[in-house]
Tab-separated table of C-alpha atoms and ligand atoms in Angstrom:
chain	number	residue	atom	x	y	z
A	133	MET	CA	0.000	0.000	0.000
A	134	LEU	CA	1.301	3.420	-0.924
A	135	ARG	CA	2.005	5.923	1.798
A	136	MET	CA	0.240	9.266	1.830
A	137	GLY	CA	2.209	11.679	-0.268
A	138	THR	CA	3.516	9.078	-2.694
A	139	ARG	CA	0.231	7.937	-4.194
A	140	ARG	CA	-0.532	11.191	-6.000
A	141	PRO	CA	2.803	11.626	-7.814
A	142	ARG	CA	2.864	7.963	-8.788
A	143	LEU	CA	-0.657	8.116	-10.158
A	144	ALA	CA	0.121	11.349	-12.014
A	145	THR	CA	3.221	9.781	-13.546
A	146	ALA	CA	1.332	6.619	-14.515
A	147	LEU	CA	-1.448	8.595	-16.195
A	148	SER	CA	1.126	10.744	-17.974
A	149	GLU	CA	2.842	7.638	-19.305
A	150	ALA	CA	-0.500	6.328	-20.565
A	151	LEU	CA	-1.029	9.589	-22.458
A	152	SER	CA	2.486	9.417	-23.934
A	153	ALA	CA	1.853	5.875	-25.108
A	154	TYR	CA	-1.349	6.998	-26.817
A	155	HIS	CA	0.088	10.085	-28.522
A	156	VAL	CA	3.792	10.799	-28.191
A	157	PRO	CA	3.761	14.515	-29.130
A	158	THR	CA	1.066	15.248	-26.546
A	159	GLY	CA	3.088	13.433	-23.899
A	160	GLU	CA	6.201	15.454	-24.741
A	161	HIS	CA	4.224	18.707	-24.654
A	162	SER	CA	2.727	17.762	-21.295
A	163	ARG	CA	6.118	17.061	-19.734
A	164	ARG	CA	7.474	20.410	-20.923
A	165	VAL	CA	4.416	22.224	-19.567
A	166	GLY	CA	4.850	20.355	-16.275
A	167	SER	CA	8.484	21.395	-15.966
A	168	MET	CA	7.764	25.008	-16.790
A	169	ALA	CA	4.707	25.193	-14.518
A	170	ARG	CA	6.765	24.118	-11.527
A	171	GLN	CA	9.268	26.910	-12.202
A	172	VAL	CA	6.532	29.488	-12.722
A	173	GLY	CA	4.855	28.352	-9.518
A	174	VAL	CA	8.049	28.988	-7.567
A	175	VAL	CA	8.328	32.498	-9.043
A	176	LEU	CA	4.724	33.119	-7.990
A	177	GLY	CA	5.514	32.020	-4.435
A	178	LEU	CA	3.790	28.656	-4.450
A	179	SER	CA	5.242	25.876	-2.319
A	180	GLY	CA	4.302	22.604	-0.638
A	181	PRO	CA	0.985	21.069	-1.686
A	182	GLU	CA	-0.003	23.978	-3.940
A	183	LEU	CA	3.148	23.590	-6.021
A	184	ASP	CA	2.645	19.840	-6.099
A	185	TRP	CA	-0.953	20.237	-7.347
A	186	LEU	CA	0.168	22.702	-10.011
A	187	TRP	CA	2.830	20.321	-11.326
A	188	GLN	CA	0.442	17.381	-11.443
A	189	ALA	CA	-2.269	19.403	-13.185
A	190	ALA	CA	0.317	20.626	-15.694
A	191	LEU	CA	1.583	17.115	-16.359
A	192	LEU	CA	-2.002	15.908	-16.868
A	193	HIS	CA	-3.610	18.974	-18.427
A	194	ASP	CA	-4.151	17.204	-21.758
A	195	LEU	CA	-4.951	13.791	-20.262
A	196	GLY	CA	-8.431	14.044	-21.783
A	197	LYS	CA	-6.917	13.685	-25.244
A	198	LEU	CA	-7.088	9.973	-24.490
A	199	GLY	CA	-10.730	10.524	-25.448
A	200	VAL	CA	-9.887	12.245	-28.760
A	201	SER	CA	-9.141	10.171	-31.868
A	202	THR	CA	-5.540	10.140	-33.062
A	203	GLY	CA	-6.902	11.078	-36.486
A	204	THR	CA	-8.078	14.382	-35.048
A	205	LEU	CA	-4.977	14.907	-32.889
A	206	SER	CA	-2.669	14.343	-35.879
A	207	LYS	CA	-4.763	15.909	-38.645
A	208	PRO	CA	-2.452	17.840	-41.017
A	209	GLY	CA	-4.808	20.740	-41.585
A	210	PRO	CA	-7.545	22.879	-40.040
A	211	LEU	CA	-10.074	21.087	-37.861
A	212	ASP	CA	-13.675	20.994	-39.006
A	213	ARG	CA	-16.590	21.773	-36.682
A	214	ARG	CA	-17.001	18.187	-35.456
A	215	GLU	CA	-13.287	17.775	-34.837
A	216	ARG	CA	-13.098	21.075	-32.967
A	217	LYS	CA	-15.972	19.991	-30.704
A	218	GLU	CA	-14.166	16.698	-30.136
A	219	ILE	CA	-11.009	18.566	-29.068
A	220	GLU	CA	-12.951	20.917	-26.820
A	221	CYS	CA	-14.179	17.966	-24.758
A	222	HIS	CA	-10.667	17.099	-23.569
A	223	PRO	CA	-10.529	19.306	-20.423
A	224	ALA	CA	-13.702	17.705	-19.023
A	225	ILE	CA	-12.612	14.193	-20.023
A	226	GLY	CA	-9.249	14.675	-18.283
A	227	ALA	CA	-10.837	16.008	-15.104
A	228	ASP	CA	-13.312	13.097	-15.074
A	229	ILE	CA	-10.491	10.540	-15.469
A	230	VAL	CA	-8.559	11.999	-12.530
A	231	ARG	CA	-11.648	12.092	-10.322
A	232	ALA	CA	-12.552	8.514	-11.260
A	233	CYS	CA	-9.046	7.315	-10.397
A	234	VAL	CA	-9.345	8.557	-6.837
A	235	ALA	CA	-12.938	7.633	-6.077
A	236	GLY	CA	-12.893	6.329	-2.520
A	237	ALA	CA	-9.616	8.007	-1.595
A	238	GLY	CA	-9.165	9.580	1.816
A	239	ALA	CA	-10.292	13.143	2.411
A	240	ARG	CA	-6.791	14.581	2.081
A	241	ASP	CA	-6.095	12.852	-1.238
A	242	SER	CA	-9.589	13.683	-2.491
A	243	GLU	CA	-9.015	17.379	-1.895
A	244	ALA	CA	-5.651	17.229	-3.651
A	245	PHE	CA	-7.001	15.422	-6.688
A	246	ASP	CA	-9.948	17.799	-6.823
A	247	GLN	CA	-7.541	20.727	-7.114
A	248	VAL	CA	-5.692	18.894	-9.888
A	249	ALA	CA	-8.968	18.052	-11.666
A	250	ILE	CA	-10.170	21.675	-11.536
A	251	GLY	CA	-6.861	22.874	-12.989
A	252	ILE	CA	-7.169	20.353	-15.830
A	253	LEU	CA	-10.783	21.380	-16.452
A	254	GLU	CA	-9.925	25.085	-16.634
A	255	HIS	CA	-6.628	25.208	-18.556
A	256	HIS	CA	-8.372	26.509	-21.689
A	257	GLU	CA	-10.459	29.133	-19.860
A	258	ARG	CA	-9.336	32.682	-20.606
A	259	TRP	CA	-9.138	35.776	-18.395
A	260	ASP	CA	-11.694	37.632	-20.564
A	261	GLY	CA	-14.145	34.725	-20.685
A	262	SER	CA	-13.362	33.741	-24.287
A	263	GLY	CA	-12.103	30.267	-23.421
A	264	TYR	CA	-13.749	26.921	-22.912
A	265	PRO	CA	-15.456	24.758	-21.651
A	266	SER	CA	-17.368	27.156	-19.372
A	267	GLY	CA	-16.341	30.664	-20.457
A	268	ARG	CA	-15.309	31.536	-16.893
A	269	CYS	CA	-13.383	34.762	-16.567
A	270	GLY	CA	-10.995	36.512	-14.181
A	271	ASP	CA	-10.704	35.217	-10.641
A	272	ALA	CA	-13.566	32.788	-11.250
A	273	ILE	CA	-10.936	30.630	-12.968
A	274	SER	CA	-8.871	28.585	-10.528
A	275	THR	CA	-5.307	29.686	-9.788
A	276	ILE	CA	-3.952	26.545	-11.430
A	277	GLY	CA	-6.074	27.121	-14.536
A	278	ARG	CA	-4.855	30.736	-14.768
A	279	ILE	CA	-1.216	29.645	-14.489
A	280	LEU	CA	-1.513	26.818	-17.023
A	281	GLY	CA	-3.196	28.930	-19.732
A	282	PRO	CA	-0.227	31.055	-20.872
A	283	ILE	CA	2.304	28.257	-20.340
A	284	ASP	CA	0.262	25.881	-22.508
A	285	VAL	CA	-0.155	28.482	-25.257
A	286	TYR	CA	3.547	29.381	-25.191
A	287	ASP	CA	4.687	25.768	-25.544
A	288	SER	CA	2.095	25.157	-28.263
A	289	MET	CA	3.378	28.128	-30.272
A	290	ILE	CA	7.080	27.302	-30.165
A	291	GLU	CA	6.569	23.774	-31.478
A	292	PRO	CA	5.485	22.778	-35.000
A	293	ARG	CA	1.955	21.433	-35.270
A	294	TYR	CA	0.423	18.952	-37.694
A	295	TYR	CA	-1.830	21.743	-38.938
A	296	ARG	CA	0.901	24.426	-38.711
A	297	PRO	CA	4.346	23.110	-39.696
A	298	ARG	CA	6.230	26.301	-38.833
A	299	ALA	CA	6.870	26.900	-35.154
A	300	TYR	CA	6.737	30.459	-33.886
A	301	ARG	CA	9.981	32.014	-32.745
A	302	THR	CA	10.408	32.585	-29.022
A	303	ASP	CA	10.134	36.371	-29.486
A	304	GLU	CA	6.866	35.949	-31.393
A	305	ALA	CA	5.419	33.733	-28.667
A	306	LEU	CA	6.572	36.159	-25.961
A	307	ALA	CA	4.900	39.019	-27.842
A	308	HIS	CA	1.659	37.022	-27.881
A	309	LEU	CA	1.856	36.530	-24.111
A	310	ARG	CA	2.475	40.243	-23.551
A	311	GLU	CA	-0.374	41.226	-25.881
A	312	GLY	CA	-2.682	38.776	-24.132
A	313	SER	CA	-1.838	39.883	-20.603
A	314	GLY	CA	-5.019	41.255	-19.049
A	315	SER	CA	-7.179	39.974	-21.901
A	316	LEU	CA	-6.496	36.302	-22.588
A	317	PHE	CA	-4.231	35.751	-19.602
A	318	ASP	CA	-4.090	36.751	-15.939
A	319	PRO	CA	-1.856	39.855	-15.801
A	320	ALA	CA	-0.454	38.664	-12.468
A	321	VAL	CA	0.737	35.407	-14.041
A	322	VAL	CA	2.209	36.522	-17.387
A	323	PRO	CA	5.291	38.293	-15.917
A	324	ALA	CA	6.237	35.113	-14.026
A	325	VAL	CA	5.909	33.022	-17.187
A	326	ILE	CA	8.030	35.501	-19.144
A	327	GLU	CA	10.640	35.543	-16.382
A	328	VAL	CA	11.034	31.779	-16.565
A	329	ILE	CA	11.218	31.828	-20.378
A	330	GLU	CA	13.729	34.654	-20.512
A	331	ARG	CA	16.126	33.128	-18.030
A	332	GLY	CA	16.381	30.191	-20.361
A	333	ALA	CA	14.931	27.545	-18.141
A	334	ALA	CA	11.995	26.939	-20.466
A	335	PRO	CA	11.940	24.745	-23.586
A	336	SER	CA	13.673	26.262	-26.629
A	337	GLY	CA	11.085	25.472	-29.237
A	338	GLN	CA	13.188	23.027	-31.220
A	339	GLY	CA	11.677	19.600	-30.875
A	340	ALA	CA	9.209	17.092	-32.157
A	341	ALA	CA	5.881	18.061	-33.639
A	342	ALA	CA	3.264	18.561	-30.962
A	343	ALA	CA	-0.371	17.651	-30.859
A	344	ALA	CA	-3.349	19.739	-31.858
A	345	ASP	CA	-3.783	21.416	-28.519
A	346	THR	CA	-4.947	24.994	-28.281
A	347	ALA	CA	-6.741	24.748	-31.626
A	348	GLY	CA	-10.006	25.523	-29.926
A	349	ASP	CA	-8.889	28.672	-28.143
A	350	ALA	CA	-10.987	31.658	-29.032
A	351	ARG	CA	-8.214	33.988	-30.119
A	352	GLY	CA	-5.327	31.596	-29.818
A	353	ALA	CA	-6.653	29.447	-32.640
A	354	GLN	CA	-4.665	31.188	-35.370
A	355	LEU	CA	-1.540	31.179	-33.276
A	356	ALA	CA	-1.548	27.791	-31.611
B	24	LIG	FE1	-5.359	21.329	-23.682
């Protein structure tokens, strides 16, 4: 039997490995977002359980793509209406998987996984309410969801996509974050994300093609 404190990371790692086995580019993207989220969390002053929840939510933010066909994830062109709706289900699917995995867990683990599930559910919500699945805005979005949004978009931009072979340069992606601060993204979070990117701790943008990820974002669609 796993001790308290080890069960959550092990489960997060196991679920992440399942996602990587299903779709390699999504797994690679998720690991990069996880690494960057932990660094951004430290800059924002998170520690202990909060930092742990952030990392796990980041690692699993696209877990729900297990419920999206690989044909849609790897489509080499724009998504049609049905495919876009399929993609937009992935935050809820991921949150449901995490909650189902811990059904019957103790109160302390249940609270932790609930925080992780909410972060997964809300990583495509946007500060101005233009995101999905609920269109929440501002502080109504969880802290984890508000931190994951700009990190996810940044990593999506600096990698090639099946539907967009050219990756954006780091300066182009940074400009998008700055332009979106206070509209798409929490203005209290963007400076921390930029700090981590600029000190060179974040991914460089040269890597394998990533999955269709932020294709459903309201204004990020043409950039992600
Ligand atoms: Fe996503």
